[in-house]
């Protein structure tokens, strides 16, 4: 009896559908319906991703414990990426099954590029324990290093030695004299002085005067360690001697 009722209901339903289809005839377009999904733009920069290296290499028994410590550390910087419908939580620490231990690195993805940049600044050289100081790389830098071809290191040839001027020579005066500068009128002069005899002129801009240019027009100042002498010429700026 139930079977006959079910068949009758099924026939009635099919008939109703046929009538409804006939009543809608003419309302449908003959153009083919080919909907194209609109995906959000793909971010290929990976600017939210960082790679932490120099982590301890631990066996599988300590994998979970190490992961919790690292995850807690990186989460202090900012929230990690979270994708709906995915098991990825913004944290991945590779494990080498053949070696039976972690490989000493972890991949981190933050929600924002700002947090990723902050992680690099804060966690670089962070003392994870007494034997491990972390190194943090942006994903782009790590990708570049992965493409570098391995080759035998060749010691670069050192450049020929070029003796640089000794800016401390005046402090090595054999008479152990000091120097001081005087501005008088439009003139500037530097003198040797030992406190026992009359000061001796060291330089007063003679070369510049001969060339018709000014070596100082206003203020003068020694550098903190006396290595340089600064003079001011408005149309040329500050000049170091």
PDB file of C-alpha atoms in Angstrom:
ATOM      1  CA  UNK A   1       0.000   0.000   0.000  1.00  0.00           C
ATOM      2  CA  UNK A   2       2.857   2.403   0.894  1.00  0.00           C
ATOM      3  CA  UNK A   3       4.485   1.629  -2.437  1.00  0.00           C
ATOM      4  CA  UNK A   4       1.352   2.562  -4.425  1.00  0.00           C
ATOM      5  CA  UNK A   5       1.001   5.868  -2.523  1.00  0.00           C
ATOM      6  CA  UNK A   6       4.664   6.690  -3.146  1.00  0.00           C
ATOM      7  CA  UNK A   7       4.302   5.988  -6.872  1.00  0.00           C
ATOM      8  CA  UNK A   8       1.195   8.173  -7.092  1.00  0.00           C
ATOM      9  CA  UNK A   9       2.966  11.041  -5.317  1.00  0.00           C
ATOM     10  CA  UNK A  10       5.946  10.651  -7.631  1.00  0.00           C
ATOM     11  CA  UNK A  11       3.708  10.798 -10.727  1.00  0.00           C
ATOM     12  CA  UNK A  12       1.954  13.879  -9.404  1.00  0.00           C
ATOM     13  CA  UNK A  13       5.249  15.599  -8.752  1.00  0.00           C
ATOM     14  CA  UNK A  14       6.616  14.850 -12.224  1.00  0.00           C
ATOM     15  CA  UNK A  15       3.405  16.134 -13.758  1.00  0.00           C
ATOM     16  CA  UNK A  16       3.562  19.321 -11.762  1.00  0.00           C
ATOM     17  CA  UNK A  17       7.155  19.861 -12.853  1.00  0.00           C
ATOM     18  CA  UNK A  18       6.224  19.363 -16.498  1.00  0.00           C
ATOM     19  CA  UNK A  19       3.403  21.918 -16.208  1.00  0.00           C
ATOM     20  CA  UNK A  20       5.674  24.407 -14.530  1.00  0.00           C
ATOM     21  CA  UNK A  21       8.345  23.982 -17.201  1.00  0.00           C
ATOM     22  CA  UNK A  22       5.744  24.552 -19.933  1.00  0.00           C
ATOM     23  CA  UNK A  23       4.495  27.708 -18.243  1.00  0.00           C
ATOM     24  CA  UNK A  24       8.016  29.109 -18.083  1.00  0.00           C
ATOM     25  CA  UNK A  25       8.753  28.337 -21.729  1.00  0.00           C
ATOM     26  CA  UNK A  26       9.964  31.502 -23.448  1.00  0.00           C
ATOM     27  CA  UNK A  27      11.326  33.131 -20.358  1.00  0.00           C
ATOM     28  CA  UNK A  28      14.786  31.572 -20.674  1.00  0.00           C
ATOM     29  CA  UNK A  29      17.518  33.048 -22.877  1.00  0.00           C
ATOM     30  CA  UNK A  30      19.058  30.983 -25.644  1.00  0.00           C
ATOM     31  CA  UNK A  31      22.500  32.356 -24.700  1.00  0.00           C
ATOM     32  CA  UNK A  32      24.720  29.704 -23.107  1.00  0.00           C
ATOM     33  CA  UNK A  33      25.244  30.130 -19.396  1.00  0.00           C
ATOM     34  CA  UNK A  34      28.947  30.007 -18.631  1.00  0.00           C
ATOM     35  CA  UNK A  35      29.532  31.653 -15.255  1.00  0.00           C
ATOM     36  CA  UNK A  36      33.145  32.608 -14.526  1.00  0.00           C
ATOM     37  CA  UNK A  37      34.180  32.622 -10.874  1.00  0.00           C
ATOM     38  CA  UNK A  38      35.673  35.861  -9.572  1.00  0.00           C
ATOM     39  CA  UNK A  39      38.629  34.989  -7.396  1.00  0.00           C
ATOM     40  CA  UNK A  40      40.413  37.582  -5.235  1.00  0.00           C
ATOM     41  CA  UNK A  41      43.767  38.733  -6.650  1.00  0.00           C
ATOM     42  CA  UNK A  42      46.558  36.271  -5.912  1.00  0.00           C
ATOM     43  CA  UNK A  43      49.256  37.708  -3.660  1.00  0.00           C
ATOM     44  CA  UNK A  44      52.540  36.307  -4.951  1.00  0.00           C
ATOM     45  CA  UNK A  45      54.831  38.557  -2.916  1.00  0.00           C
ATOM     46  CA  UNK A  46      54.857  36.394   0.244  1.00  0.00           C
ATOM     47  CA  UNK A  47      55.593  39.594   2.169  1.00  0.00           C
ATOM     48  CA  UNK A  48      53.728  38.205   5.181  1.00  0.00           C
ATOM     49  CA  UNK A  49      55.986  35.142   5.398  1.00  0.00           C
ATOM     50  CA  UNK A  50      59.254  34.743   7.272  1.00  0.00           C
ATOM     51  CA  UNK A  51      61.577  31.798   7.798  1.00  0.00           C
ATOM     52  CA  UNK A  52      63.225  31.216  11.169  1.00  0.00           C
ATOM     53  CA  UNK A  53      66.487  29.264  11.096  1.00  0.00           C
ATOM     54  CA  UNK A  54      68.985  27.948  13.656  1.00  0.00           C
ATOM     55  CA  UNK A  55      66.285  26.280  15.725  1.00  0.00           C
ATOM     56  CA  UNK A  56      67.236  23.201  17.751  1.00  0.00           C
ATOM     57  CA  UNK A  57      67.042  19.902  15.853  1.00  0.00           C
ATOM     58  CA  UNK A  58      64.945  17.561  17.988  1.00  0.00           C
ATOM     59  CA  UNK A  59      63.595  14.002  17.568  1.00  0.00           C
ATOM     60  CA  UNK A  60      59.937  13.220  16.981  1.00  0.00           C
ATOM     61  CA  UNK A  61      59.305  12.775  20.730  1.00  0.00           C
ATOM     62  CA  UNK A  62      60.128  16.454  21.316  1.00  0.00           C
ATOM     63  CA  UNK A  63      58.560  17.804  18.110  1.00  0.00           C
ATOM     64  CA  UNK A  64      55.268  18.885  19.682  1.00  0.00           C
ATOM     65  CA  UNK A  65      56.952  20.551  22.663  1.00  0.00           C
ATOM     66  CA  UNK A  66      59.351  22.524  20.473  1.00  0.00           C
ATOM     67  CA  UNK A  67      56.502  23.528  18.159  1.00  0.00           C
ATOM     68  CA  UNK A  68      54.488  24.938  21.062  1.00  0.00           C
ATOM     69  CA  UNK A  69      57.462  26.998  22.298  1.00  0.00           C
ATOM     70  CA  UNK A  70      58.207  28.435  18.840  1.00  0.00           C
ATOM     71  CA  UNK A  71      54.523  29.091  18.137  1.00  0.00           C
ATOM     72  CA  UNK A  72      54.143  30.941  21.428  1.00  0.00           C
ATOM     73  CA  UNK A  73      57.218  33.043  20.656  1.00  0.00           C
ATOM     74  CA  UNK A  74      56.184  34.098  17.144  1.00  0.00           C
ATOM     75  CA  UNK A  75      52.573  34.749  18.216  1.00  0.00           C
ATOM     76  CA  UNK A  76      53.789  37.522  20.519  1.00  0.00           C
ATOM     77  CA  UNK A  77      54.628  39.598  17.448  1.00  0.00           C
ATOM     78  CA  UNK A  78      51.103  39.419  15.979  1.00  0.00           C
ATOM     79  CA  UNK A  79      48.317  37.050  14.905  1.00  0.00           C
ATOM     80  CA  UNK A  80      49.249  34.351  12.412  1.00  0.00           C
ATOM     81  CA  UNK A  81      47.411  33.744   9.146  1.00  0.00           C
ATOM     82  CA  UNK A  82      44.309  31.582   9.304  1.00  0.00           C
ATOM     83  CA  UNK A  83      42.490  30.279   6.224  1.00  0.00           C
ATOM     84  CA  UNK A  84      38.892  29.110   6.388  1.00  0.00           C
ATOM     85  CA  UNK A  85      38.519  25.491   5.390  1.00  0.00           C
ATOM     86  CA  UNK A  86      42.244  24.807   5.748  1.00  0.00           C
ATOM     87  CA  UNK A  87      44.265  23.140   8.489  1.00  0.00           C
ATOM     88  CA  UNK A  88      47.155  25.581   7.997  1.00  0.00           C
ATOM     89  CA  UNK A  89      47.521  27.866  11.031  1.00  0.00           C
ATOM     90  CA  UNK A  90      50.350  30.077   9.803  1.00  0.00           C
ATOM     91  CA  UNK A  91      53.036  27.860  11.352  1.00  0.00           C
ATOM     92  CA  UNK A  92      54.949  24.951   9.809  1.00  0.00           C
ATOM     93  CA  UNK A  93      58.070  23.254  11.183  1.00  0.00           C
ATOM     94  CA  UNK A  94      59.509  20.636   8.782  1.00  0.00           C
ATOM     95  CA  UNK A  95      60.499  17.193  10.039  1.00  0.00           C
ATOM     96  CA  UNK A  96      63.049  14.973   8.268  1.00  0.00           C
ATOM     97  CA  UNK A  97      61.783  11.400   8.570  1.00  0.00           C
ATOM     98  CA  UNK A  98      65.036   9.905   7.287  1.00  0.00           C
ATOM     99  CA  UNK A  99      67.125  11.760   9.871  1.00  0.00           C
ATOM    100  CA  UNK A 100      64.445  11.331  12.530  1.00  0.00           C
ATOM    101  CA  UNK A 101      64.654  14.975  13.602  1.00  0.00           C
ATOM    102  CA  UNK A 102      63.533  18.483  12.719  1.00  0.00           C
ATOM    103  CA  UNK A 103      65.650  20.391  10.209  1.00  0.00           C
ATOM    104  CA  UNK A 104      66.192  23.446  12.379  1.00  0.00           C
ATOM    105  CA  UNK A 105      63.820  25.898  10.733  1.00  0.00           C
ATOM    106  CA  UNK A 106      60.171  26.989  10.727  1.00  0.00           C
ATOM    107  CA  UNK A 107      57.921  28.802   8.232  1.00  0.00           C
ATOM    108  CA  UNK A 108      55.722  31.550   9.652  1.00  0.00           C
ATOM    109  CA  UNK A 109      52.932  33.508   7.939  1.00  0.00           C
ATOM    110  CA  UNK A 110      51.412  36.517   9.686  1.00  0.00           C
ATOM    111  CA  UNK A 111      48.127  38.238   8.922  1.00  0.00           C
ATOM    112  CA  UNK A 112      49.922  41.433   7.875  1.00  0.00           C
ATOM    113  CA  UNK A 113      53.213  42.302   6.202  1.00  0.00           C
ATOM    114  CA  UNK A 114      53.887  44.765   9.028  1.00  0.00           C
ATOM    115  CA  UNK A 115      53.964  41.972  11.606  1.00  0.00           C
ATOM    116  CA  UNK A 116      56.309  39.939   9.391  1.00  0.00           C
ATOM    117  CA  UNK A 117      58.702  42.893   9.175  1.00  0.00           C
ATOM    118  CA  UNK A 118      58.484  43.389  12.920  1.00  0.00           C
ATOM    119  CA  UNK A 119      59.279  39.703  13.496  1.00  0.00           C
ATOM    120  CA  UNK A 120      62.494  40.089  11.500  1.00  0.00           C
ATOM    121  CA  UNK A 121      63.535  43.094  13.592  1.00  0.00           C
ATOM    122  CA  UNK A 122      62.602  41.604  16.976  1.00  0.00           C
ATOM    123  CA  UNK A 123      63.585  37.943  16.584  1.00  0.00           C
ATOM    124  CA  UNK A 124      66.865  38.352  14.680  1.00  0.00           C
ATOM    125  CA  UNK A 125      69.705  37.122  16.941  1.00  0.00           C
ATOM    126  CA  UNK A 126      67.118  36.248  19.616  1.00  0.00           C
ATOM    127  CA  UNK A 127      68.650  33.900  22.209  1.00  0.00           C
ATOM    128  CA  UNK A 128      66.340  30.896  21.958  1.00  0.00           C
ATOM    129  CA  UNK A 129      68.539  28.967  24.387  1.00  0.00           C
ATOM    130  CA  UNK A 130      72.199  28.971  25.404  1.00  0.00           C
ATOM    131  CA  UNK A 131      73.234  27.210  22.181  1.00  0.00           C
ATOM    132  CA  UNK A 132      70.883  28.750  19.606  1.00  0.00           C
ATOM    133  CA  UNK A 133      70.505  32.356  18.438  1.00  0.00           C
ATOM    134  CA  UNK A 134      67.714  32.684  15.873  1.00  0.00           C
ATOM    135  CA  UNK A 135      68.093  34.050  12.368  1.00  0.00           C
ATOM    136  CA  UNK A 136      64.993  35.377  10.602  1.00  0.00           C
ATOM    137  CA  UNK A 137      64.739  35.836   6.833  1.00  0.00           C
ATOM    138  CA  UNK A 138      61.947  37.237   4.671  1.00  0.00           C
ATOM    139  CA  UNK A 139      60.603  34.637   2.253  1.00  0.00           C
ATOM    140  CA  UNK A 140      61.871  36.603  -0.739  1.00  0.00           C
ATOM    141  CA  UNK A 141      65.453  36.529   0.564  1.00  0.00           C
ATOM    142  CA  UNK A 142      65.260  32.800   1.293  1.00  0.00           C
ATOM    143  CA  UNK A 143      63.962  32.134  -2.247  1.00  0.00           C
ATOM    144  CA  UNK A 144      66.897  34.063  -3.670  1.00  0.00           C
ATOM    145  CA  UNK A 145      69.384  32.030  -1.621  1.00  0.00           C
ATOM    146  CA  UNK A 146      67.751  28.795  -2.792  1.00  0.00           C
ATOM    147  CA  UNK A 147      68.518  29.741  -6.406  1.00  0.00           C
ATOM    148  CA  UNK A 148      72.201  30.460  -5.746  1.00  0.00           C
ATOM    149  CA  UNK A 149      74.369  27.844  -7.420  1.00  0.00           C
ATOM    150  CA  UNK A 150      76.903  26.089  -5.231  1.00  0.00           C
ATOM    151  CA  UNK A 151      80.468  26.446  -6.413  1.00  0.00           C
ATOM    152  CA  UNK A 152      83.950  26.241  -4.987  1.00  0.00           C
ATOM    153  CA  UNK A 153      84.842  29.302  -2.951  1.00  0.00           C
ATOM    154  CA  UNK A 154      87.670  31.374  -4.364  1.00  0.00           C
ATOM    155  CA  UNK A 155      89.523  33.744  -2.103  1.00  0.00           C
ATOM    156  CA  UNK A 156      89.220  37.235  -3.605  1.00  0.00           C
ATOM    157  CA  UNK A 157      92.442  39.026  -4.379  1.00  0.00           C
ATOM    158  CA  UNK A 158      93.085  41.859  -1.912  1.00  0.00           C
ATOM    159  CA  UNK A 159      93.325  45.335  -3.366  1.00  0.00           C
ATOM    160  CA  UNK A 160      96.774  46.943  -3.438  1.00  0.00           C
ATOM    161  CA  UNK A 161      97.572  48.777  -0.234  1.00  0.00           C
ATOM    162  CA  UNK A 162      97.004  52.510  -0.362  1.00  0.00           C
ATOM    163  CA  UNK A 163      98.362  54.490   2.513  1.00  0.00           C
ATOM    164  CA  UNK A 164      95.740  56.847   3.891  1.00  0.00           C
ATOM    165  CA  UNK A 165      96.529  60.272   5.314  1.00  0.00           C
ATOM    166  CA  UNK A 166      97.164  60.230   9.042  1.00  0.00           C
ATOM    167  CA  UNK A 167      94.522  62.507  10.531  1.00  0.00           C
ATOM    168  CA  UNK A 168      96.119  62.142  13.968  1.00  0.00           C
ATOM    169  CA  UNK A 169      99.552  63.349  12.921  1.00  0.00           C
ATOM    170  CA  UNK A 170      99.203  66.614  14.806  1.00  0.00           C
ATOM    171  CA  UNK A 171      98.724  64.611  18.011  1.00  0.00           C
ATOM    172  CA  UNK A 172     102.064  62.915  17.339  1.00  0.00           C
ATOM    173  CA  UNK A 173     104.063  66.148  17.423  1.00  0.00           C
ATOM    174  CA  UNK A 174     107.603  65.413  18.620  1.00  0.00           C
ATOM    175  CA  UNK A 175     107.488  68.504  20.831  1.00  0.00           C
ATOM    176  CA  UNK A 176     104.155  67.413  22.364  1.00  0.00           C
ATOM    177  CA  UNK A 177     102.550  70.714  21.452  1.00  0.00           C
ATOM    178  CA  UNK A 178      98.850  71.472  21.212  1.00  0.00           C
ATOM    179  CA  UNK A 179      96.986  73.376  18.495  1.00  0.00           C
ATOM    180  CA  UNK A 180      94.416  76.134  18.644  1.00  0.00           C
ATOM    181  CA  UNK A 181      92.562  78.221  16.043  1.00  0.00           C
ATOM    182  CA  UNK A 182      91.987  81.970  16.006  1.00  0.00           C
ATOM    183  CA  UNK A 183      89.454  83.976  14.013  1.00  0.00           C
ATOM    184  CA  UNK A 184      90.461  87.626  13.688  1.00  0.00           C
ATOM    185  CA  UNK A 185      88.697  89.900  11.222  1.00  0.00           C
ATOM    186  CA  UNK A 186      88.322  87.824   8.068  1.00  0.00           C
ATOM    187  CA  UNK A 187      91.353  85.719   8.824  1.00  0.00           C
ATOM    188  CA  UNK A 188      91.572  82.218  10.299  1.00  0.00           C
ATOM    189  CA  UNK A 189      94.823  80.760  11.553  1.00  0.00           C
ATOM    190  CA  UNK A 190      95.884  77.575  13.326  1.00  0.00           C
ATOM    191  CA  UNK A 191      98.858  77.749  15.712  1.00  0.00           C
ATOM    192  CA  UNK A 192     101.127  75.348  17.556  1.00  0.00           C
ATOM    193  CA  UNK A 193     101.422  76.078  21.265  1.00  0.00           C
ATOM    194  CA  UNK A 194     103.385  74.496  24.110  1.00  0.00           C
ATOM    195  CA  UNK A 195     102.652  77.050  26.824  1.00  0.00           C
ATOM    196  CA  UNK A 196     106.324  78.032  27.258  1.00  0.00           C
ATOM    197  CA  UNK A 197     107.112  79.900  24.058  1.00  0.00           C
ATOM    198  CA  UNK A 198     105.257  82.088  21.598  1.00  0.00           C
ATOM    199  CA  UNK A 199     102.685  80.234  19.439  1.00  0.00           C
ATOM    200  CA  UNK A 200     103.961  79.129  16.036  1.00  0.00           C
ATOM    201  CA  UNK A 201     101.774  79.479  12.933  1.00  0.00           C
ATOM    202  CA  UNK A 202     100.864  76.120  11.418  1.00  0.00           C
ATOM    203  CA  UNK A 203      98.418  77.137   8.673  1.00  0.00           C
ATOM    204  CA  UNK A 204      96.481  80.254   7.714  1.00  0.00           C
ATOM    205  CA  UNK A 205      94.943  79.258   4.373  1.00  0.00           C
ATOM    206  CA  UNK A 206      97.962  80.323   2.306  1.00  0.00           C
ATOM    207  CA  UNK A 207      97.235  77.887  -0.531  1.00  0.00           C
ATOM    208  CA  UNK A 208      93.623  79.051  -0.799  1.00  0.00           C
ATOM    209  CA  UNK A 209      94.651  82.724  -0.715  1.00  0.00           C
ATOM    210  CA  UNK A 210      97.075  82.125  -3.567  1.00  0.00           C
ATOM    211  CA  UNK A 211      94.283  80.461  -5.558  1.00  0.00           C
ATOM    212  CA  UNK A 212      91.909  83.347  -4.791  1.00  0.00           C
ATOM    213  CA  UNK A 213      89.430  81.319  -2.734  1.00  0.00           C
ATOM    214  CA  UNK A 214      88.408  81.478   0.924  1.00  0.00           C
ATOM    215  CA  UNK A 215      89.092  78.551   3.227  1.00  0.00           C
ATOM    216  CA  UNK A 216      86.958  80.005   6.043  1.00  0.00           C
ATOM    217  CA  UNK A 217      84.600  82.974   6.313  1.00  0.00           C
ATOM    218  CA  UNK A 218      82.774  82.371   9.592  1.00  0.00           C
ATOM    219  CA  UNK A 219      82.939  79.747  12.288  1.00  0.00           C
ATOM    220  CA  UNK A 220      85.535  77.026  12.888  1.00  0.00           C
ATOM    221  CA  UNK A 221      85.258  73.841  14.963  1.00  0.00           C
ATOM    222  CA  UNK A 222      87.495  70.917  15.880  1.00  0.00           C
ATOM    223  CA  UNK A 223      86.026  67.416  15.698  1.00  0.00           C
ATOM    224  CA  UNK A 224      85.549  65.658  19.093  1.00  0.00           C
ATOM    225  CA  UNK A 225      88.850  63.738  18.822  1.00  0.00           C
ATOM    226  CA  UNK A 226      90.716  66.473  17.000  1.00  0.00           C
ATOM    227  CA  UNK A 227      91.061  64.456  13.804  1.00  0.00           C
ATOM    228  CA  UNK A 228      89.329  67.074  11.642  1.00  0.00           C
ATOM    229  CA  UNK A 229      89.080  70.848  11.499  1.00  0.00           C
ATOM    230  CA  UNK A 230      85.796  72.230  10.116  1.00  0.00           C
ATOM    231  CA  UNK A 231      85.531  75.639   8.476  1.00  0.00           C
ATOM    232  CA  UNK A 232      82.411  77.367   7.162  1.00  0.00           C
ATOM    233  CA  UNK A 233      82.127  79.039   3.754  1.00  0.00           C
ATOM    234  CA  UNK A 234      78.466  79.931   3.043  1.00  0.00           C
ATOM    235  CA  UNK A 235      78.515  79.349  -0.715  1.00  0.00           C
ATOM    236  CA  UNK A 236      80.436  76.052  -0.307  1.00  0.00           C
ATOM    237  CA  UNK A 237      79.109  74.782   3.016  1.00  0.00           C
ATOM    238  CA  UNK A 238      81.176  73.086   5.716  1.00  0.00           C
ATOM    239  CA  UNK A 239      84.713  72.056   4.698  1.00  0.00           C
ATOM    240  CA  UNK A 240      86.678  69.399   6.600  1.00  0.00           C
ATOM    241  CA  UNK A 241      90.475  69.631   6.874  1.00  0.00           C
TER     242      UNK A 241
END
